[in-house]
mmCIF file of C-alpha atoms in Angstrom:
data_model
loop_
_atom_site.group_PDB
_atom_site.id
_atom_site.type_symbol
_atom_site.label_atom_id
_atom_site.label_comp_id
_atom_site.label_asym_id
_atom_site.label_seq_id
_atom_site.Cartn_x
_atom_site.Cartn_y
_atom_site.Cartn_z
ATOM 1 C CA VAL A 14 67.640 -36.295 40.022
ATOM 2 C CA ASP A 15 64.635 -35.937 42.322
ATOM 3 C CA GLY A 16 64.437 -33.179 44.912
ATOM 4 C CA VAL A 17 63.027 -29.814 46.022
ATOM 5 C CA VAL A 18 64.065 -26.311 44.896
ATOM 6 C CA GLN A 19 62.460 -23.368 46.722
ATOM 7 C CA SER A 20 59.485 -25.601 47.703
ATOM 8 C CA ALA A 21 59.024 -26.738 44.067
ATOM 9 C CA ARG A 22 59.394 -30.445 43.211
ATOM 10 C CA PHE A 23 62.189 -30.958 40.680
ATOM 11 C CA LYS A 24 62.820 -34.117 38.629
ATOM 12 C CA ALA A 25 65.326 -34.602 35.826
ATOM 13 C CA SER A 26 67.151 -37.252 33.836
ATOM 14 C CA ALA A 27 70.040 -36.848 31.403
ATOM 15 C CA GLU A 28 72.277 -38.893 29.117
ATOM 16 C CA PHE A 29 75.682 -37.496 28.090
ATOM 17 C CA ASP A 30 77.423 -39.372 25.267
ATOM 18 C CA GLY A 31 80.762 -37.876 26.294
ATOM 19 C CA GLY A 32 80.279 -38.305 30.056
ATOM 20 C CA TRP A 33 80.508 -35.396 32.467
ATOM 21 C CA GLN A 34 83.605 -33.992 30.758
ATOM 22 C CA GLY A 35 81.818 -33.772 27.412
ATOM 23 C CA TRP A 36 78.382 -32.666 28.608
ATOM 24 C CA ARG A 37 78.690 -29.423 26.681
ATOM 25 C CA THR A 38 80.420 -30.506 23.458
ATOM 26 C CA ASP A 39 79.088 -34.050 22.886
ATOM 27 C CA PRO A 40 75.485 -35.033 22.098
ATOM 28 C CA SER A 41 73.148 -35.261 25.080
ATOM 29 C CA ARG A 42 69.490 -35.782 25.929
ATOM 30 C CA VAL A 43 67.952 -33.987 28.905
ATOM 31 C CA ARG A 44 64.459 -34.103 30.400
ATOM 32 C CA ALA A 45 63.296 -32.117 33.414
ATOM 33 C CA SER A 46 60.047 -31.216 35.137
ATOM 34 C CA VAL A 47 59.221 -28.802 37.948
ATOM 35 C CA ARG A 48 55.922 -28.802 39.832
ATOM 36 C CA SER A 49 54.694 -26.274 42.379
ATOM 37 C CA THR A 50 51.454 -25.215 44.037
ATOM 38 C CA SER A 51 51.415 -21.874 42.178
ATOM 39 C CA LEU A 52 52.910 -20.048 39.239
ATOM 40 C CA ALA A 53 54.755 -17.776 41.681
ATOM 41 C CA GLY A 54 56.316 -20.789 43.412
ATOM 42 C CA LEU A 55 57.312 -22.264 40.074
ATOM 43 C CA LEU A 56 59.011 -19.058 38.944
ATOM 44 C CA SER A 57 60.779 -18.552 42.286
ATOM 45 C CA ALA A 58 62.581 -21.867 41.751
ATOM 46 C CA PHE A 59 64.391 -20.144 38.866
ATOM 47 C CA GLY A 60 65.069 -16.903 40.710
ATOM 48 C CA PHE A 61 62.199 -14.879 39.218
ATOM 49 C CA GLU A 62 60.290 -12.688 41.643
ATOM 50 C CA GLY A 63 57.055 -11.495 40.116
ATOM 51 C CA ASP A 64 54.447 -9.265 41.702
ATOM 52 C CA PRO A 65 52.661 -11.549 44.224
ATOM 53 C CA ALA A 66 49.408 -9.627 43.824
ATOM 54 C CA ALA A 67 49.456 -10.230 40.078
ATOM 55 C CA VAL A 68 50.027 -14.009 40.274
ATOM 56 C CA PRO A 69 47.081 -16.423 40.376
ATOM 57 C CA GLY A 70 46.169 -17.988 43.710
ATOM 58 C CA ALA A 71 47.181 -21.421 44.948
ATOM 59 C CA HIS A 72 46.942 -24.030 42.200
ATOM 60 C CA GLU A 73 49.220 -26.559 40.620
ATOM 61 C CA ALA A 74 51.734 -25.270 38.094
ATOM 62 C CA GLU A 75 54.112 -27.429 36.074
ATOM 63 C CA LEU A 76 57.103 -26.839 33.836
ATOM 64 C CA ALA A 77 58.454 -29.449 31.406
ATOM 65 C CA PHE A 78 61.742 -29.149 29.517
ATOM 66 C CA ALA A 79 63.526 -31.399 27.014
ATOM 67 C CA SER A 80 66.629 -30.946 24.868
ATOM 68 C CA SER A 81 68.630 -33.072 22.453
ATOM 69 C CA GLY A 82 71.930 -32.346 20.712
ATOM 70 C CA ARG A 83 75.222 -30.598 21.350
ATOM 71 C CA ILE A 84 74.564 -27.942 23.964
ATOM 72 C CA SER A 85 77.635 -25.894 23.028
ATOM 73 C CA ASP A 86 76.404 -25.412 19.440
ATOM 74 C CA GLY A 87 72.665 -25.233 20.044
ATOM 75 C CA ALA A 88 70.590 -28.229 21.051
ATOM 76 C CA ALA A 89 66.965 -28.616 19.967
ATOM 77 C CA ALA A 90 64.795 -27.704 22.955
ATOM 78 C CA THR A 91 61.161 -27.536 24.026
ATOM 79 C CA LEU A 92 59.731 -25.861 27.115
ATOM 80 C CA GLU A 93 56.154 -25.815 28.417
ATOM 81 C CA ILE A 94 54.580 -24.055 31.403
ATOM 82 C CA ASP A 95 51.037 -25.004 32.374
ATOM 83 C CA ALA A 96 49.223 -23.234 35.211
ATOM 84 C CA SER A 97 45.714 -22.029 35.911
ATOM 85 C CA GLY A 98 45.074 -19.098 33.602
ATOM 86 C CA PHE A 99 48.561 -19.309 32.075
ATOM 87 C CA LYS A 100 50.010 -21.549 29.385
ATOM 88 C CA SER A 101 53.168 -21.058 27.381
ATOM 89 C CA SER A 102 55.422 -23.131 25.164
ATOM 90 C CA TYR A 103 58.779 -22.666 23.457
ATOM 91 C CA ASP A 104 60.175 -24.608 20.518
ATOM 92 C CA GLY A 105 63.646 -23.818 19.220
ATOM 93 C CA ARG A 106 67.285 -24.171 20.177
ATOM 94 C CA ILE A 107 69.350 -23.510 23.279
ATOM 95 C CA ALA A 108 73.133 -23.075 23.440
ATOM 96 C CA ILE A 109 75.402 -22.852 26.479
ATOM 97 C CA PRO A 110 78.830 -21.752 25.179
ATOM 98 C CA ARG A 111 81.840 -21.878 27.431
ATOM 99 C CA ASP A 112 82.306 -18.631 29.411
ATOM 100 C CA ALA A 113 79.301 -16.985 27.735
ATOM 101 C CA PRO A 114 75.607 -16.416 28.549
ATOM 102 C CA VAL A 115 72.946 -18.898 27.525
ATOM 103 C CA ASN A 116 71.635 -18.252 23.991
ATOM 104 C CA VAL A 117 68.211 -19.238 22.674
ATOM 105 C CA ALA A 118 66.378 -18.849 19.374
ATOM 106 C CA GLY A 119 62.885 -20.080 18.637
ATOM 107 C CA VAL A 120 59.153 -19.450 18.758
ATOM 108 C CA ALA A 121 57.194 -18.971 21.968
ATOM 109 C CA GLN A 122 53.413 -19.200 22.240
ATOM 110 C CA VAL A 123 51.524 -17.716 25.203
ATOM 111 C CA THR A 124 47.935 -17.767 26.399
ATOM 112 C CA ALA A 125 47.434 -15.864 29.655
ATOM 113 C CA GLU A 126 44.382 -14.462 31.394
ATOM 114 C CA SER A 127 46.531 -11.642 32.784
ATOM 115 C CA ALA A 128 49.438 -9.901 31.040
ATOM 116 C CA SER A 129 51.001 -9.342 34.473
ATOM 117 C CA ASP A 130 51.615 -13.102 34.701
ATOM 118 C CA LEU A 131 53.532 -13.004 31.420
ATOM 119 C CA LEU A 132 55.684 -10.138 32.695
ATOM 120 C CA SER A 133 56.376 -12.064 35.905
ATOM 121 C CA ALA A 134 57.408 -15.116 33.881
ATOM 122 C CA VAL A 135 60.163 -13.127 32.147
ATOM 123 C CA GLY A 136 61.266 -11.383 35.335
ATOM 124 C CA ILE A 137 59.685 -7.962 34.768
ATOM 125 C CA ARG A 138 57.647 -6.226 37.460
ATOM 126 C CA ALA A 139 54.112 -5.677 36.222
ATOM 127 C CA VAL A 140 52.924 -2.092 35.696
ATOM 128 C CA SER A 141 49.446 -0.724 36.271
ATOM 129 C CA GLY A 142 46.932 -1.682 33.610
ATOM 130 C CA THR A 143 48.367 -5.146 32.885
ATOM 131 C CA ASP A 144 46.584 -7.112 35.610
ATOM 132 C CA GLY A 145 43.517 -8.876 34.256
ATOM 133 C CA VAL A 146 44.289 -8.015 30.621
ATOM 134 C CA PRO A 147 44.400 -11.240 28.540
ATOM 135 C CA VAL A 148 47.242 -11.848 26.111
ATOM 136 C CA GLN A 149 47.510 -14.481 23.406
ATOM 137 C CA GLY A 150 49.827 -15.072 20.472
ATOM 138 C CA LYS A 151 53.223 -16.157 19.202
ATOM 139 C CA PHE A 152 56.592 -14.472 19.578
ATOM 140 C CA GLU A 153 59.891 -14.853 17.739
ATOM 141 C CA THR A 154 62.273 -15.083 20.680
ATOM 142 C CA THR A 155 66.065 -14.845 20.807
ATOM 143 C CA ARG A 156 68.605 -14.312 23.564
ATOM 144 C CA ASP A 157 72.128 -13.350 22.566
ATOM 145 C CA ALA A 158 74.885 -11.957 24.813
ATOM 146 C CA GLY A 159 72.401 -11.645 27.661
ATOM 147 C CA LYS A 160 69.885 -9.541 25.689
ATOM 148 C CA TRP A 161 66.381 -10.773 24.885
ATOM 149 C CA SER A 162 64.812 -9.821 21.539
ATOM 150 C CA ILE A 163 61.116 -10.477 20.949
ATOM 151 C CA ALA A 164 59.091 -9.956 17.774
ATOM 152 C CA SER A 165 55.308 -10.189 17.647
ATOM 153 C CA ARG A 166 53.417 -12.716 15.541
ATOM 154 C CA ARG A 167 49.811 -11.453 15.617
ATOM 155 C CA VAL A 168 49.702 -11.008 19.380
ATOM 156 C CA MET A 169 46.405 -9.948 20.945
ATOM 157 C CA LEU A 170 46.545 -7.881 24.150
ATOM 158 C CA GLY A 171 42.999 -7.526 25.381
ATOM 159 C CA GLY A 172 41.135 -6.351 22.275
ATOM 160 C CA THR A 173 44.246 -4.836 20.686
ATOM 161 C CA GLN A 174 46.397 -6.489 18.033
ATOM 162 C CA LEU A 175 50.086 -5.747 18.541
ATOM 163 C CA SER A 176 52.925 -5.956 16.046
ATOM 164 C CA GLY A 177 56.558 -4.957 16.276
ATOM 165 C CA SER A 178 59.521 -5.897 18.415
ATOM 166 C CA ALA A 179 61.095 -5.329 21.814
ATOM 167 C CA THR A 180 64.406 -5.944 23.561
ATOM 168 C CA VAL A 181 65.078 -6.604 27.236
ATOM 169 C CA ALA A 182 68.606 -6.132 28.582
ATOM 170 C CA ALA A 183 70.117 -5.716 32.039
ATOM 171 C CA ALA A 184 71.441 -2.382 33.276
ATOM 172 C CA ALA A 185 74.624 -2.058 35.327
ATOM 173 C CA ASP A 186 72.617 -2.517 38.535
ATOM 174 C CA GLY A 187 70.868 -5.602 37.154
ATOM 175 C CA ALA A 188 67.512 -3.911 36.581
ATOM 176 C CA PRO A 189 65.773 -4.816 33.298
ATOM 177 C CA VAL A 190 65.826 -2.173 30.558
ATOM 178 C CA VAL A 191 63.058 -2.503 27.966
ATOM 179 C CA SER A 192 63.164 -0.896 24.507
ATOM 180 C CA ALA A 193 60.229 -1.401 22.151
ATOM 181 C CA ASP A 194 58.938 -0.399 18.721
ATOM 182 C CA LEU A 195 55.300 -1.497 18.704
ATOM 183 C CA GLN A 196 52.222 -0.795 16.646
ATOM 184 C CA ALA A 197 48.621 -1.294 17.789
ATOM 185 C CA ASP A 198 45.380 -1.187 15.834
ATOM 186 C CA THR A 199 43.541 0.399 18.806
ATOM 187 C CA VAL A 200 44.813 2.296 21.851
ATOM 188 C CA THR A 201 42.839 3.566 24.852
ATOM 189 C CA ILE A 202 43.684 6.720 26.796
ATOM 190 C CA ALA A 203 43.415 4.727 30.029
ATOM 191 C CA GLY A 204 45.983 2.258 28.733
ATOM 192 C CA LEU A 205 48.390 5.022 27.742
ATOM 193 C CA LEU A 206 48.159 6.727 31.142
ATOM 194 C CA ALA A 207 48.253 3.542 33.251
ATOM 195 C CA PRO A 208 52.076 3.566 33.771
ATOM 196 C CA LEU A 209 51.788 7.077 35.266
ATOM 197 C CA HIS A 210 49.836 5.564 38.143
ATOM 198 C CA ASP A 211 53.026 3.838 39.370
ATOM 199 C CA VAL A 212 55.043 7.059 39.021
ATOM 200 C CA ILE A 213 52.513 9.029 41.064
ATOM 201 C CA ALA A 214 52.252 6.282 43.687
ATOM 202 C CA ASP A 215 56.051 6.151 44.091
ATOM 203 C CA ALA A 216 56.230 9.940 44.434
ATOM 204 C CA GLN A 217 53.484 9.998 47.047
ATOM 205 C CA ALA A 218 55.108 7.158 48.977
ATOM 206 C CA GLY A 219 58.348 9.153 49.088
ATOM 207 C CA GLY A 220 56.581 12.240 50.388
ATOM 208 C CA ASP A 221 57.105 14.186 47.155
ATOM 209 C CA GLY A 222 53.828 15.436 45.724
ATOM 210 C CA ASP A 223 55.497 16.708 42.533
ATOM 211 C CA ILE A 224 56.018 13.903 39.981
ATOM 212 C CA TRP A 225 57.743 16.146 37.413
ATOM 213 C CA PRO A 226 61.468 16.958 37.218
ATOM 214 C CA ARG A 227 62.533 20.272 38.754
ATOM 215 C CA GLY A 228 62.180 23.207 36.392
ATOM 216 C CA VAL A 229 59.364 21.625 34.356
#
């Protein structure tokens, strides 16, 4: 396969031991690559819409994927994204059961000059205070029944070492819902208050100068 998806160049090759009818249950080998002029363009090919202001400028970004095994049970898989200021890799397994969401389990490693790029890569809108903050480290990553679970492996966010875990699931309206239990060796007041900036900005944009619930 060689074509274009949302302005990104897409190439792929695959071998299915059981033919098209057995692509899920029989052994297979798949290789794919996607190349775009920017990280934003690369992510848009997969339906992710990050914050344009938080994504690096025009540069070449490339994604490479390979899998081998029975996809229904969990094929061995690797994934790499390489862009200016952003590199990530995944090594683990991927399963596509019949009539069920895609499941993954493995280790992801990320090096990004801006944490907002990492949030964009997983489909989460960046919040204030994440742009320009470097992040580096490894994550235990699983996706089961449509819910992502992530556990830290000595992750550095700016000058702070993070440990703990987080889950990302979809609400009824499709919006991501994040739950986290994290520990940090250092925390700044500015970092704690940064998310309030978005709340205040949204309230001011709606013409409501009061950001607190009624009666508070």
